[in-house]
């Protein structure tokens, strides 16, 4: 086709650019890992195998825990009706607005050995020391379950909402009992949703860095192991570890993708969702309501804790169960001292720049290969694959890969020294953002009726005018959704930052960490609150129609 | 008189399928031409080639004396009404209609607004400027699409299955209004349809397409009375097709196929013997399904009381169409 040839060159150029951004650094790491005896060292050390195994089983356990919490909740909220269901239904997604690192800090303040809960128990029982230490695998899993059940909850609810009531009635008419219907009809039908959530939780848990970093202690998973090895200066070994983690991620992705199957509900078209059943007995209703609000409180506690700790002035809270002094002095200091405000400014500009660049690249990709068109579209597969690749690999892998690739001056190999400059971290954030904006924008393009652009053309609008006057306005919701997700992810990033930051572009998460080291809990919490508020605000704006 | 629109040997091939196979076609100024054919016959492709959404592999397309083959859709000045209308959902009715007027005329907003009002009045939607397109009925959406296409005063109007998206009840009325409107504007029009009734009703002439080839162009009477091919004979109107011995019995020469319209048969004392199997009453007349033995079944249109189911009858043809046995 004529137009296909015309699109071939820009498509090839974009493929090359994306390959340089997301594939080349990984290949560099693989090449570095294969040099010398690092692989032999890796294989001979027991600690490495422990960390790899820990990454794997922690991720699988996170999937199981998140499913155990999220799936029943989804059934409860989708199928039963009880007072407060609507309000609770939105509260329940709240962990999503907590950036991973901030969530971990909130858990530390709440359940850590000098956290509120520990202090309360210590007080009540009159103990000498804290009743527990929040550390090791258990602590990591607790944080993972809290922050990742949301995926199962949202995916399962979406799956259930697509169910056709008449399908369940058909099963009942065929004399299947309630459990049998659940087992033989409902669960198979929502299997793609469950598999999708499982994949998302697995990948997130495998790449999780904040929780193992703060709570791991001696317990190492691969992400923390890589950063530790790199800090030790054993760079070749860090490369091998990075490749090993990437391998586990890709393996898990392939296996889970395989089980996902096709979404047969889409093929059948949508029917009417089953009506919600009100809980009949008075006792049952009261119980459900009480349990619901208790759950909401449990989910909100980390947010509330952050808020409370952010009001504690430095050095005023020692052994008391609750802080004796509360004031806004931390916020005053934050906004009063330019040097303290720097991290906020840094985070904002880097998130904005990386998001804008990721949106621009996604738009170019969409314009070149995203439209519905008959026939084969050249470069579509490579471009879509490259846009999605950063999602398939843990953040640590990409951070290390970029740090390695851009640590030497070899312009002929398209490598420049960017380590130590303020450019590298935004570049890393851009790479991390590509899957988020790419997915949203490509989906937006796919929903676009090709006839609309043709209509614009036949009404005299040239290619650029049609794009500006028709395509772009129609893509606005997809752009807003993708951009807001990317912005929030970049704003709260910790994984990429800890490998790539410099003093000049230190972001909020790094500043929170150094505040914690200096025991300035209030300042750290205040930053966390600001981050949380900004995230919620941006997500709300992005979701507006 | 030179034709206003001329297609000369236009061909287009998609991957494996041929969508247009050397189509040559002429349309007079102000004429309404129907492109009729079964799905997959390439009629929509022809429209899209003319509008510039597809590039022809071979052939020339001439509008008003100028070759438009190399022009982008934006510069062809063809007004297109899409099958699903393709109204811009982010713009209201007035903005949709004004879309093609922007930057065209001097005089600015007031002129544009006046023109929009005039075109909306033309399609009987005066005062609908600020309505959202989503809240309009199917028929109203179709008229907005028509107004939008007509507003920039195109040289040719292209309609892709203009009535297929409407309720059957609404279709006949809309068809009448559409015909009146096109005649009032006097614009040269090509429209695509797969329904013979629509093509006959709206088109001054009808072009019948099959598998990318143009089989025949003519007035509805031409097509029905003097079909150029077996395909046209069977696709346009009802037809009984006879081959071999049966064709011979009806006066066909060796190797000829004989086609008889149901109304060209009549019950008689001589002719083909058969048994009436079914009778379908339609008011003024009735269709009789007659079994002539050896698996030969054909339809006869006759008076409602001409025969009863189970009757043994003879059927005589008053007029036959003959075609050479098709090869391939």
Tab-separated table of N, CA and C in Angstrom, chain B residues 245-314:
chain	number	residue	atom	x	y	z
B	245	UNK	N	-31.717	-28.768	-20.111
B	245	UNK	CA	-32.936	-29.164	-20.822
B	245	UNK	C	-34.081	-28.193	-20.586
B	246	UNK	N	-34.185	-27.722	-19.330
B	246	UNK	CA	-35.272	-26.801	-19.003
B	246	UNK	C	-35.119	-25.510	-19.807
B	247	UNK	N	-33.857	-25.056	-19.937
B	247	UNK	CA	-33.612	-23.843	-20.717
B	247	UNK	C	-33.993	-24.071	-22.173
B	248	UNK	N	-33.677	-25.268	-22.644
B	248	UNK	CA	-34.025	-25.649	-24.005
B	248	UNK	C	-35.519	-25.573	-24.220
B	249	UNK	N	-36.275	-26.120	-23.262
B	249	UNK	CA	-37.730	-26.171	-23.354
B	249	UNK	C	-38.328	-24.774	-23.447
B	250	UNK	N	-37.590	-23.777	-22.856
B	250	UNK	CA	-38.102	-22.404	-22.872
B	250	UNK	C	-37.587	-21.629	-24.087
B	251	UNK	N	-36.949	-22.324	-24.986
B	251	UNK	CA	-36.546	-21.680	-26.226
B	251	UNK	C	-35.101	-21.246	-26.260
B	252	UNK	N	-34.305	-21.650	-25.267
B	252	UNK	CA	-32.895	-21.273	-25.261
B	252	UNK	C	-32.101	-22.155	-26.194
B	253	UNK	N	-31.065	-21.580	-26.814
B	253	UNK	CA	-30.202	-22.367	-27.677
B	253	UNK	C	-29.259	-23.199	-26.810
B	254	UNK	N	-28.468	-24.074	-27.473
B	254	UNK	CA	-27.517	-24.906	-26.752
B	254	UNK	C	-26.544	-24.038	-25.952
B	255	UNK	N	-26.303	-24.436	-24.711
B	255	UNK	CA	-25.332	-23.705	-23.894
B	255	UNK	C	-25.844	-22.371	-23.396
B	256	UNK	N	-27.119	-22.117	-23.539
B	256	UNK	CA	-27.645	-20.846	-23.047
B	256	UNK	C	-28.384	-21.031	-21.729
B	257	UNK	N	-28.360	-19.977	-20.936
B	257	UNK	CA	-29.122	-19.955	-19.697
B	257	UNK	C	-30.327	-19.062	-19.928
B	258	UNK	N	-31.476	-19.503	-19.443
B	258	UNK	CA	-32.692	-18.718	-19.647
B	258	UNK	C	-33.182	-18.185	-18.300
B	259	UNK	N	-33.486	-16.902	-18.262
B	259	UNK	CA	-34.008	-16.279	-17.044
B	259	UNK	C	-35.418	-15.777	-17.326
B	260	UNK	N	-36.333	-16.106	-16.420
B	260	UNK	CA	-37.712	-15.642	-16.572
B	260	UNK	C	-38.129	-14.929	-15.298
B	261	UNK	N	-38.616	-13.706	-15.424
B	261	UNK	CA	-39.147	-12.980	-14.271
B	261	UNK	C	-40.451	-13.639	-13.824
B	262	UNK	N	-40.803	-13.610	-12.573
B	262	UNK	CA	-42.045	-14.255	-12.105
B	262	UNK	C	-43.273	-13.729	-12.836
B	263	UNK	N	-43.276	-12.424	-13.148
B	263	UNK	CA	-44.462	-11.870	-13.796
B	263	UNK	C	-44.497	-12.201	-15.288
B	264	UNK	N	-43.382	-12.734	-15.823
B	264	UNK	CA	-43.349	-13.123	-17.235
B	264	UNK	C	-43.839	-14.558	-17.424
B	265	UNK	N	-44.178	-15.215	-16.325
B	265	UNK	CA	-44.812	-16.536	-16.393
B	265	UNK	C	-46.318	-16.359	-16.283
B	266	UNK	N	-47.052	-17.257	-16.938
B	266	UNK	CA	-48.489	-17.264	-16.641
B	266	UNK	C	-48.995	-18.688	-16.700
B	267	UNK	N	-50.052	-18.963	-15.952
B	267	UNK	CA	-50.672	-20.291	-15.985
B	267	UNK	C	-51.407	-20.420	-17.310
B	268	UNK	N	-51.321	-21.619	-17.880
B	268	UNK	CA	-51.844	-21.794	-19.235
B	268	UNK	C	-52.235	-23.250	-19.442
B	269	UNK	N	-52.660	-23.595	-20.677
B	269	UNK	CA	-52.996	-24.986	-20.989
B	269	UNK	C	-51.784	-25.734	-21.528
B	270	UNK	N	-50.792	-24.954	-21.994
B	270	UNK	CA	-49.591	-25.600	-22.530
B	270	UNK	C	-48.386	-25.097	-21.740
B	271	UNK	N	-47.197	-25.625	-22.045
B	271	UNK	CA	-45.975	-25.155	-21.404
B	271	UNK	C	-45.406	-26.181	-20.445
B	272	UNK	N	-44.676	-25.700	-19.427
B	272	UNK	CA	-44.019	-26.590	-18.488
B	272	UNK	C	-45.039	-27.110	-17.482
B	273	UNK	N	-45.131	-28.452	-17.316
B	273	UNK	CA	-46.047	-28.987	-16.314
B	273	UNK	C	-45.440	-28.905	-14.924
B	274	UNK	N	-46.306	-28.761	-13.908
B	274	UNK	CA	-45.782	-28.702	-12.537
B	274	UNK	C	-46.901	-28.759	-11.528
B	275	UNK	N	-46.499	-28.778	-10.232
B	275	UNK	CA	-47.451	-28.808	-9.131
B	275	UNK	C	-47.221	-27.583	-8.249
B	276	UNK	N	-48.287	-26.888	-7.861
B	276	UNK	CA	-48.159	-25.719	-6.983
B	276	UNK	C	-47.829	-26.194	-5.570
B	277	UNK	N	-46.701	-25.776	-5.063
B	277	UNK	CA	-46.255	-26.218	-3.736
B	277	UNK	C	-46.603	-25.206	-2.640
B	278	UNK	N	-46.457	-23.925	-2.951
B	278	UNK	CA	-46.717	-22.880	-1.960
B	278	UNK	C	-47.401	-21.723	-2.645
B	279	UNK	N	-48.151	-20.960	-1.861
B	279	UNK	CA	-48.764	-19.754	-2.396
B	279	UNK	C	-48.517	-18.649	-1.385
B	280	UNK	N	-47.953	-17.545	-1.837
B	280	UNK	CA	-47.658	-16.419	-0.949
B	280	UNK	C	-48.492	-15.230	-1.401
B	281	UNK	N	-49.460	-14.860	-0.590
B	281	UNK	CA	-50.422	-13.817	-0.947
B	281	UNK	C	-49.836	-12.452	-0.642
B	282	UNK	N	-49.848	-11.501	-1.588
B	282	UNK	CA	-49.296	-10.171	-1.325
B	282	UNK	C	-50.317	-9.072	-1.550
B	283	UNK	N	-51.567	-9.425	-1.660
B	283	UNK	CA	-52.597	-8.397	-1.843
B	283	UNK	C	-53.091	-8.367	-3.268
B	284	UNK	N	-52.421	-7.527	-4.099
B	284	UNK	CA	-52.883	-7.388	-5.483
B	284	UNK	C	-52.632	-8.654	-6.291
B	285	UNK	N	-51.616	-9.414	-5.883
B	285	UNK	CA	-51.273	-10.630	-6.613
B	285	UNK	C	-50.766	-11.663	-5.621
B	286	UNK	N	-50.349	-12.818	-6.159
B	286	UNK	CA	-49.783	-13.837	-5.284
B	286	UNK	C	-48.607	-14.485	-5.995
B	287	UNK	N	-47.588	-14.880	-5.199
B	287	UNK	CA	-46.463	-15.656	-5.733
B	287	UNK	C	-46.788	-17.124	-5.564
B	288	UNK	N	-46.612	-17.908	-6.633
B	288	UNK	CA	-46.829	-19.349	-6.560
B	288	UNK	C	-45.490	-20.041	-6.769
B	289	UNK	N	-45.161	-20.961	-5.844
B	289	UNK	CA	-43.952	-21.744	-6.029
B	289	UNK	C	-44.350	-23.044	-6.705
B	290	UNK	N	-43.836	-23.230	-7.934
B	290	UNK	CA	-44.247	-24.392	-8.730
B	290	UNK	C	-43.084	-25.378	-8.831
B	291	UNK	N	-43.378	-26.670	-8.563
B	291	UNK	CA	-42.375	-27.714	-8.678
B	291	UNK	C	-42.528	-28.382	-10.042
B	292	UNK	N	-41.522	-28.196	-10.904
B	292	UNK	CA	-41.602	-28.746	-12.258
B	292	UNK	C	-40.995	-30.130	-12.372
B	293	UNK	N	-40.711	-30.792	-11.232
B	293	UNK	CA	-40.084	-32.106	-11.280
B	293	UNK	C	-38.591	-31.980	-11.498
B	294	UNK	N	-37.839	-33.037	-11.221
B	294	UNK	CA	-36.385	-33.066	-11.372
B	294	UNK	C	-35.714	-31.902	-10.598
B	295	UNK	N	-36.303	-31.552	-9.472
B	295	UNK	CA	-35.690	-30.506	-8.630
B	295	UNK	C	-35.853	-29.108	-9.192
B	296	UNK	N	-36.598	-28.956	-10.261
B	296	UNK	CA	-36.814	-27.650	-10.880
B	296	UNK	C	-37.929	-26.912	-10.129
B	297	UNK	N	-37.607	-25.788	-9.515
B	297	UNK	CA	-38.638	-25.025	-8.806
B	297	UNK	C	-38.596	-23.580	-9.290
B	298	UNK	N	-39.730	-22.984	-9.506
B	298	UNK	CA	-39.728	-21.595	-9.957
B	298	UNK	C	-40.940	-20.844	-9.435
B	299	UNK	N	-40.826	-19.514	-9.538
B	299	UNK	CA	-41.847	-18.642	-8.979
B	299	UNK	C	-42.698	-18.043	-10.082
B	300	UNK	N	-43.990	-18.005	-9.846
B	300	UNK	CA	-44.905	-17.407	-10.809
B	300	UNK	C	-45.702	-16.321	-10.104
B	301	UNK	N	-45.782	-15.135	-10.715
B	301	UNK	CA	-46.614	-14.076	-10.149
B	301	UNK	C	-47.910	-14.020	-10.945
B	302	UNK	N	-49.019	-14.203	-10.244
B	302	UNK	CA	-50.302	-14.221	-10.962
B	302	UNK	C	-51.404	-13.687	-10.052
B	303	UNK	N	-52.626	-13.647	-10.571
B	303	UNK	CA	-53.751	-13.141	-9.787
B	303	UNK	C	-53.928	-14.003	-8.540
B	304	UNK	N	-54.468	-13.416	-7.451
B	304	UNK	CA	-54.583	-14.149	-6.179
B	304	UNK	C	-55.380	-15.451	-6.315
B	305	UNK	N	-56.313	-15.521	-7.248
B	305	UNK	CA	-57.126	-16.742	-7.350
B	305	UNK	C	-56.736	-17.655	-8.499
B	306	UNK	N	-55.561	-17.463	-9.061
B	306	UNK	CA	-55.177	-18.183	-10.277
B	306	UNK	C	-54.977	-19.674	-10.047
B	307	UNK	N	-54.514	-20.078	-8.855
B	307	UNK	CA	-54.283	-21.501	-8.587
B	307	UNK	C	-54.316	-21.741	-7.082
B	308	UNK	N	-54.398	-23.059	-6.699
B	308	UNK	CA	-54.362	-23.415	-5.280
B	308	UNK	C	-53.215	-24.378	-5.030
B	309	UNK	N	-52.768	-24.453	-3.811
B	309	UNK	CA	-51.692	-25.367	-3.468
B	309	UNK	C	-52.144	-26.783	-3.786
B	310	UNK	N	-51.311	-27.552	-4.479
B	310	UNK	CA	-51.644	-28.923	-4.850
B	310	UNK	C	-52.141	-29.039	-6.271
B	311	UNK	N	-52.528	-27.929	-6.898
B	311	UNK	CA	-53.020	-27.964	-8.278
B	311	UNK	C	-51.931	-28.423	-9.238
B	312	UNK	N	-52.330	-29.233	-10.232
B	312	UNK	CA	-51.406	-29.530	-11.328
B	312	UNK	C	-51.623	-28.460	-12.382
B	313	UNK	N	-50.524	-27.799	-12.793
B	313	UNK	CA	-50.666	-26.650	-13.692
B	313	UNK	C	-49.686	-26.752	-14.844
B	314	UNK	N	-49.930	-25.943	-15.878
B	314	UNK	CA	-48.943	-25.717	-16.929
B	314	UNK	C	-48.529	-24.265	-16.874
